[in-house]
Tab-separated table of C-alpha atoms and ligand atoms in Angstrom:
chain	number	residue	atom	x	y	z
A	905	MET	CA	8.461	-6.407	18.016
A	906	ASN	CA	11.329	-8.905	18.624
A	907	ALA	CA	12.094	-7.872	22.246
A	908	ALA	CA	11.186	-11.428	23.515
A	909	PRO	CA	12.835	-11.732	27.087
A	910	ALA	CA	15.295	-14.548	27.618
A	911	VAL	CA	12.867	-16.457	29.698
A	912	ALA	CA	10.256	-16.424	27.007
A	913	ARG	CA	12.808	-17.366	24.413
A	914	ALA	CA	13.818	-20.311	26.569
A	915	ALA	CA	10.117	-21.289	26.648
A	916	ALA	CA	10.001	-21.204	22.968
A	917	PHE	CA	13.026	-23.396	22.595
A	918	VAL	CA	11.331	-25.862	25.070
A	919	ALA	CA	8.111	-25.717	23.151
A	920	ALA	CA	9.977	-26.661	19.949
A	921	PHE	CA	11.969	-29.448	21.644
A	922	VAL	CA	8.576	-31.015	23.039
A	923	LEU	CA	6.768	-30.766	19.885
A	924	ALA	CA	9.400	-32.087	17.554
A	925	PRO	CA	9.309	-35.712	18.301
A	926	ALA	CA	5.571	-36.096	18.036
A	927	LEU	CA	5.817	-34.293	14.574
A	928	LEU	CA	8.760	-36.361	13.431
A	929	ALA	CA	6.687	-39.388	14.163
A	930	ALA	CA	3.733	-38.037	12.381
A	931	CYS	CA	5.714	-36.880	9.347
A	932	GLY	CA	8.312	-39.519	9.129
A	933	GLY	CA	10.796	-37.103	7.914
A	934	ASN	CA	14.229	-36.445	9.206
A	935	ALA	CA	15.142	-33.392	11.423
A	936	GLY	CA	16.299	-30.453	9.512
A	937	ASP	CA	18.030	-28.935	12.521
A	938	LYS	CA	21.779	-29.162	13.082
A	939	ALA	CA	23.007	-29.260	16.639
A	940	GLY	CA	23.515	-25.752	18.122
A	941	MET	CA	22.525	-23.812	14.915
A	942	ILE	CA	19.781	-21.262	14.939
A	943	SER	CA	17.021	-22.501	12.786
A	944	VAL	CA	15.720	-19.682	10.584
A	945	VAL	CA	12.737	-20.241	8.227
A	946	THR	CA	11.926	-17.560	5.533
A	947	SER	CA	9.169	-17.199	3.038
A	948	LEU	CA	11.125	-16.604	-0.250
A	949	PRO	CA	14.432	-18.111	-1.203
A	950	VAL	CA	15.792	-14.722	-1.801
A	951	PHE	CA	15.284	-13.842	1.875
A	952	ALA	CA	16.870	-17.122	2.932
A	953	ASP	CA	19.986	-15.970	0.912
A	954	MET	CA	20.072	-12.737	2.874
A	955	VAL	CA	19.810	-14.535	6.096
A	956	GLU	CA	22.610	-16.760	5.187
A	957	GLN	CA	24.757	-13.750	4.322
A	958	VAL	CA	24.334	-12.206	7.658
A	959	GLY	CA	24.031	-15.466	9.723
A	960	GLY	CA	26.918	-17.409	8.201
A	961	ASP	CA	27.452	-20.758	9.813
A	962	ARG	CA	25.541	-19.999	13.098
A	963	VAL	CA	22.243	-20.413	11.193
A	964	GLU	CA	20.536	-23.114	9.331
A	965	VAL	CA	18.098	-21.416	6.784
A	966	SER	CA	15.385	-22.805	4.792
A	967	SER	CA	12.623	-21.045	2.708
A	968	LEU	CA	9.002	-22.213	2.680
A	969	PHE	CA	8.777	-21.379	-0.996
A	970	PRO	CA	10.696	-23.335	-3.524
A	971	ALA	CA	12.622	-21.507	-6.138
A	972	GLY	CA	10.393	-20.457	-8.790
A	973	ALA	CA	7.156	-20.000	-6.573
A	974	ASP	CA	5.013	-16.996	-6.801
A	975	PRO	CA	4.598	-15.594	-3.364
A	976	HIS	CA	1.297	-13.852	-4.020
A	977	THR	CA	-0.468	-17.127	-4.913
A	978	PHE	CA	1.631	-19.931	-3.429
A	979	GLU	CA	0.399	-21.850	-0.313
A	980	PRO	CA	3.100	-23.861	1.614
A	981	GLY	CA	1.953	-27.422	2.216
A	982	PRO	CA	1.540	-29.479	5.395
A	983	ALA	CA	5.190	-30.443	5.431
A	984	SER	CA	6.012	-26.905	6.129
A	985	VAL	CA	4.416	-26.889	9.409
A	986	ARG	CA	7.018	-28.929	11.148
A	987	ARG	CA	9.759	-26.515	9.954
A	988	ILE	CA	7.739	-23.657	11.346
A	989	VAL	CA	7.100	-25.316	14.798
A	990	GLU	CA	10.789	-26.102	15.168
A	991	ALA	CA	12.087	-22.653	13.975
A	992	ASP	CA	13.894	-20.350	16.320
A	993	ILE	CA	12.822	-17.368	14.139
A	994	VAL	CA	10.682	-16.895	11.068
A	995	ILE	CA	11.524	-14.056	8.630
A	996	VAL	CA	9.222	-12.920	6.021
A	997	ASN	CA	8.659	-9.641	3.928
A	998	GLY	CA	5.220	-8.648	5.299
A	999	LEU	CA	2.878	-6.046	3.623
A	1000	ASP	CA	0.771	-8.811	2.278
A	1001	LEU	CA	3.530	-10.161	-0.092
A	1002	GLU	CA	3.034	-13.631	1.012
A	1003	PRO	CA	-0.473	-14.216	2.386
A	1004	GLY	CA	-0.467	-17.945	1.937
A	1005	ALA	CA	2.771	-18.226	3.819
A	1006	VAL	CA	1.673	-16.014	6.750
A	1007	LYS	CA	-1.609	-17.897	6.995
A	1008	VAL	CA	0.316	-21.175	7.758
A	1009	ILE	CA	3.023	-19.484	9.874
A	1010	GLU	CA	0.938	-17.644	12.368
A	1011	PRO	CA	-1.002	-20.487	13.815
A	1012	ASN	CA	1.978	-22.805	13.833
A	1013	LEU	CA	4.543	-20.614	15.377
A	1014	ALA	CA	5.812	-21.837	18.633
A	1015	SER	CA	4.976	-19.398	21.530
A	1016	ASN	CA	7.379	-16.496	21.575
A	1017	THR	CA	9.235	-17.586	18.360
A	1018	PRO	CA	9.585	-14.141	16.637
A	1019	LEU	CA	7.849	-13.672	13.305
A	1020	VAL	CA	9.839	-10.831	11.680
A	1021	LYS	CA	8.213	-8.962	8.787
A	1022	MET	CA	11.270	-7.175	7.375
A	1023	ALA	CA	9.599	-4.348	5.307
A	1024	GLU	CA	7.258	-3.573	7.962
A	1025	VAL	CA	9.942	-3.276	10.795
A	1026	ALA	CA	12.178	-1.223	8.365
A	1027	ALA	CA	9.318	1.157	7.387
A	1028	ASN	CA	8.256	1.362	11.046
A	1029	GLU	CA	11.722	2.318	12.086
A	1030	GLY	CA	11.607	5.008	9.227
A	1031	ARG	CA	14.476	3.359	7.354
A	1032	ILE	CA	12.522	2.721	4.164
A	1033	GLU	CA	9.862	4.595	2.566
A	1034	LEU	CA	6.919	2.405	1.324
A	1035	ARG	CA	5.214	3.011	-2.007
A	1036	LYS	CA	1.601	2.650	-3.044
A	1037	PHE	CA	0.770	0.524	-6.091
A	1038	GLY	CA	0.078	2.600	-9.048
A	1039	GLU	CA	1.537	5.661	-7.395
A	1040	GLU	CA	2.246	7.207	-10.827
A	1041	GLY	CA	-1.094	6.309	-12.219
A	1042	HIS	CA	0.378	3.959	-14.668
A	1043	ILE	CA	-1.679	0.856	-14.074
A	1044	ALA	CA	-3.445	0.025	-17.330
A	1045	GLY	CA	-7.040	-1.237	-16.469
A	1046	GLU	CA	-6.496	-0.776	-12.662
A	1047	PRO	CA	-7.065	2.992	-12.245
A	1048	GLY	CA	-8.485	2.562	-8.743
A	1049	GLU	CA	-5.963	0.022	-7.340
A	1050	GLU	CA	-4.733	0.810	-3.829
A	1051	GLY	CA	-2.505	-0.757	-1.374
A	1052	THR	CA	1.000	-0.832	-0.351
A	1053	ASP	CA	3.576	-2.106	-2.768
A	1054	PRO	CA	5.525	-4.885	-0.857
A	1055	HIS	CA	8.540	-5.320	-3.351
A	1056	ALA	CA	10.761	-2.948	-1.307
A	1057	TRP	CA	13.865	-5.388	-1.435
A	1058	LEU	CA	14.330	-4.686	-5.118
A	1059	SER	CA	16.037	-1.338	-4.458
A	1060	VAL	CA	19.634	-1.899	-3.247
A	1061	PRO	CA	19.404	0.813	-0.417
A	1062	ASN	CA	16.359	-0.974	0.766
A	1063	ALA	CA	18.108	-4.244	0.796
A	1064	ARG	CA	20.650	-2.725	3.287
A	1065	GLU	CA	17.777	-2.041	5.610
A	1066	TYR	CA	16.476	-5.669	5.166
A	1067	ALA	CA	20.004	-6.913	6.121
A	1068	ARG	CA	19.922	-4.529	9.155
A	1069	VAL	CA	16.590	-5.990	10.316
A	1070	ILE	CA	17.884	-9.624	9.921
A	1071	HIS	CA	21.075	-8.747	11.754
A	1072	ASP	CA	19.216	-7.215	14.647
A	1073	ALA	CA	16.615	-10.169	14.838
A	1074	LEU	CA	19.363	-12.752	14.848
A	1075	VAL	CA	21.227	-10.874	17.658
A	1076	GLN	CA	17.994	-10.901	19.667
A	1077	VAL	CA	17.486	-14.606	19.413
A	1078	ASP	CA	21.212	-15.517	19.660
A	1079	ALA	CA	23.036	-12.889	21.606
A	1080	LYS	CA	26.180	-15.012	21.735
A	1081	GLY	CA	26.606	-14.793	18.149
A	1082	ALA	CA	26.397	-11.057	17.957
A	1083	ALA	CA	30.083	-10.606	16.959
A	1084	THR	CA	29.674	-13.062	14.185
A	1085	TYR	CA	26.510	-11.381	12.904
A	1086	ASP	CA	28.270	-7.896	13.159
A	1087	SER	CA	31.149	-8.920	10.996
A	1088	HIS	CA	29.050	-10.775	8.376
A	1089	TYR	CA	26.618	-7.970	8.365
A	1090	ASP	CA	29.371	-5.398	7.673
A	1091	ALA	CA	30.772	-7.635	4.903
A	1092	TYR	CA	27.410	-8.041	3.331
A	1093	LEU	CA	26.952	-4.171	3.467
A	1094	ALA	CA	30.281	-3.856	1.680
A	1095	SER	CA	29.044	-6.171	-1.106
A	1096	LEU	CA	25.716	-4.263	-1.277
A	1097	ASP	CA	27.848	-1.077	-1.792
A	1098	ASP	CA	29.715	-2.820	-4.648
A	1099	LEU	CA	26.433	-4.040	-6.076
A	1100	ASP	CA	25.027	-0.503	-5.896
A	1101	SER	CA	28.108	0.851	-7.874
A	1102	TYR	CA	27.864	-1.858	-10.411
A	1103	VAL	CA	24.108	-1.232	-10.968
A	1104	LYS	CA	24.498	2.488	-11.347
A	1105	GLU	CA	27.463	2.047	-13.906
A	1106	THR	CA	25.588	-0.601	-15.781
A	1107	VAL	CA	22.247	1.256	-16.243
A	1108	SER	CA	23.971	4.514	-17.041
A	1109	ALA	CA	24.124	3.113	-20.510
A	1110	VAL	CA	20.417	3.702	-20.851
A	1111	PRO	CA	19.728	7.118	-22.516
A	1112	GLN	CA	17.598	9.692	-20.713
A	1113	GLY	CA	13.883	9.048	-21.462
A	1114	GLN	CA	14.340	5.360	-22.293
A	1115	GLY	CA	14.165	4.103	-18.659
A	1116	LYS	CA	10.643	2.824	-19.091
A	1117	ILE	CA	9.482	-0.578	-17.637
A	1118	VAL	CA	6.662	-2.559	-18.649
A	1119	SER	CA	6.275	-5.983	-16.721
A	1120	THR	CA	4.107	-8.886	-15.900
A	1121	HIS	CA	3.110	-7.796	-12.382
A	1122	ASP	CA	3.696	-4.477	-10.436
A	1123	ALA	CA	6.974	-5.448	-8.673
A	1124	PHE	CA	9.409	-2.897	-10.073
A	1125	GLY	CA	8.191	0.532	-8.549
A	1126	TYR	CA	11.134	0.589	-5.944
A	1127	ILE	CA	13.837	-0.383	-8.471
A	1128	ALA	CA	12.462	2.160	-10.946
A	1129	GLU	CA	12.553	4.791	-8.247
A	1130	TYR	CA	16.123	3.661	-7.346
A	1131	LEU	CA	17.252	3.928	-10.978
A	1132	GLY	CA	15.439	7.141	-11.887
A	1133	PHE	CA	13.142	5.008	-14.229
A	1134	GLN	CA	9.430	4.938	-14.738
A	1135	VAL	CA	7.085	2.016	-14.621
A	1136	VAL	CA	4.896	2.618	-17.617
A	1137	ALA	CA	2.504	-0.252	-17.453
A	1138	VAL	CA	1.877	-3.861	-15.937
A	1139	VAL	CA	-0.288	-6.779	-17.029
A	1140	ALA	CA	-1.529	-7.202	-13.344
A	1141	VAL	CA	-0.975	-5.436	-10.303
A	1142	SER	CA	-0.727	-8.776	-8.452
A	1143	PRO	CA	-0.542	-12.195	-10.142
A	1144	GLY	CA	-3.705	-14.086	-10.652
A	1145	GLN	CA	-5.800	-11.082	-11.467
A	1146	GLU	CA	-6.741	-11.992	-14.974
A	1147	PRO	CA	-6.903	-8.876	-17.183
A	1148	SER	CA	-9.970	-8.485	-19.369
A	1149	ALA	CA	-9.829	-7.890	-23.133
A	1150	SER	CA	-10.261	-4.197	-22.598
A	1151	ASP	CA	-7.569	-4.080	-20.002
A	1152	ILE	CA	-5.181	-5.713	-22.430
A	1153	ALA	CA	-6.143	-3.214	-25.160
A	1154	ASN	CA	-5.507	-0.349	-22.814
A	1155	LEU	CA	-2.223	-1.957	-21.734
A	1156	GLN	CA	-1.208	-2.238	-25.410
A	1157	ASN	CA	-2.175	1.303	-26.069
A	1158	ALA	CA	-0.134	2.559	-22.972
A	1159	VAL	CA	2.876	0.563	-24.166
A	1160	ASP	CA	2.562	1.878	-27.651
A	1161	ASP	CA	2.190	5.493	-26.624
A	1162	ALA	CA	5.216	5.369	-24.384
A	1163	GLY	CA	7.371	4.194	-27.044
A	1164	VAL	CA	9.170	1.481	-25.020
A	1165	ARG	CA	11.977	-0.611	-26.286
A	1166	ALA	CA	11.225	-3.826	-24.616
A	1167	VAL	CA	8.797	-5.509	-22.008
A	1168	PHE	CA	9.899	-7.535	-19.158
A	1169	GLN	CA	8.631	-10.946	-18.304
A	1170	GLU	CA	9.279	-12.722	-14.803
A	1171	PRO	CA	10.343	-16.286	-14.668
A	1172	GLN	CA	7.749	-17.202	-11.995
A	1173	LEU	CA	4.645	-16.086	-13.917
A	1174	GLY	CA	2.571	-17.943	-16.480
A	1175	ALA	CA	-0.594	-16.351	-17.693
A	1176	GLU	CA	0.622	-12.756	-17.444
A	1177	THR	CA	3.644	-13.684	-19.532
A	1178	ASP	CA	1.358	-14.875	-22.247
A	1179	VAL	CA	-0.340	-11.585	-22.379
A	1180	LEU	CA	2.870	-9.726	-22.394
A	1181	ARG	CA	4.353	-11.961	-25.167
A	1182	GLY	CA	1.138	-11.378	-27.295
A	1183	LEU	CA	1.299	-7.676	-26.896
A	1184	ALA	CA	5.046	-7.457	-27.637
A	1185	SER	CA	4.469	-9.611	-30.796
A	1186	ASP	CA	1.740	-7.213	-31.913
A	1187	LEU	CA	3.935	-4.137	-31.379
A	1188	GLY	CA	7.149	-5.765	-32.622
A	1189	ILE	CA	9.041	-5.151	-29.457
A	1190	GLN	CA	11.385	-7.297	-27.498
A	1191	VAL	CA	10.654	-9.591	-24.579
A	1192	CYS	CA	13.318	-9.476	-21.842
A	1193	THR	CA	13.415	-10.870	-18.345
A	1194	LEU	CA	13.585	-9.234	-14.867
A	1195	TYR	CA	13.697	-11.186	-11.648
A	1196	SER	CA	11.633	-10.039	-8.569
A	1197	ASP	CA	10.034	-12.440	-6.288
A	1198	SER	CA	11.817	-15.719	-7.163
A	1199	LEU	CA	15.196	-17.269	-7.718
A	1200	ASP	CA	16.162	-20.173	-10.069
A	1201	LYS	CA	19.294	-22.042	-11.191
A	1202	ARG	CA	20.521	-19.059	-13.130
A	1203	VAL	CA	20.025	-16.531	-10.440
A	1204	THR	CA	20.764	-18.005	-6.918
A	1205	THR	CA	21.351	-14.939	-4.679
A	1206	TYR	CA	19.932	-11.428	-4.151
A	1207	ILE	CA	23.237	-9.987	-5.469
A	1208	GLU	CA	22.950	-12.238	-8.624
A	1209	LEU	CA	19.300	-11.192	-8.986
A	1210	ILE	CA	20.047	-7.385	-9.045
A	1211	ARG	CA	23.155	-7.903	-11.261
A	1212	PHE	CA	21.084	-9.913	-13.705
A	1213	ASN	CA	18.334	-7.033	-13.658
A	1214	ALA	CA	20.915	-4.377	-14.228
A	1215	ASP	CA	22.577	-6.292	-17.099
A	1216	GLU	CA	19.229	-7.013	-18.741
A	1217	ILE	CA	17.943	-3.386	-18.394
A	1218	ALA	CA	21.180	-2.198	-20.057
A	1219	ARG	CA	20.923	-4.804	-22.864
A	1220	CYS	CA	17.285	-4.169	-23.558
A	1221	LEU	CA	16.726	-0.498	-23.028
A	1222	ALA	CA	20.185	1.094	-24.235
A	1223	GLU	CA	20.031	0.007	-27.782
B	259	ZN	ZN1	5.415	-9.844	-6.439
């Protein structure tokens, strides 16, 4: 999908060059581009980190979403348009993870600037296997929910494939940088191998049968599969779907029946967290934290996100 010929790519650069001064005048901002660098725009901050790891100092990366934003409901503001128009490449997850972002990106993308949907590319190449929401029938109050779960990056083996998609996309828009991207990509894969070992070692502290996850939204199917755990229940399949009183009662029963040790809130969610806290308080169980779609000051990279999650799972489920 990124096989833009050189001529078309050149046209995209020209288009960005021509449009930029008008937009700068209109917005009154300062240019984000640094001379000679490939300008990459991502949806989530965690994807911006992955692009930085692979792109190094040949790329200038920014995310449309600020740290702490929920991709399912967040809509980038008008100030994002200039970054999209000027981008050499735009990289998102796809699979309807970030509908608000894609709605702004698609009409503002300069002609022939690639829009790379990483999970879709990796799945189309047969490198990652996509899951359906509620595959195990675990969704309290949402028995008929269907659709593909977009949160594939939360398993470390899948993150390797995201890195590969990023590498290939960067080489396509910046062939001169191929050697740099190759070496950064190899180094990042080595870091992800170390991360994989760390996660497996850390969660091995969780006894058989206690690897049960209850969370605010349905983001942890891939990580559960990767760890051999089970997602028992979620407050909402996707944020913003307010559960009814009977949904909450069903959820509480499911959590109680499963005998879970702890439930997991996510830093970027509000209303769903209140439901989860109420339930945990009623059942007298612990509320812990897992990161999924957002970064913050405590967790600033993908590797930190996964290490945090592994530590928290061990701390909360191994007792
Ligand atoms: Zn999510």
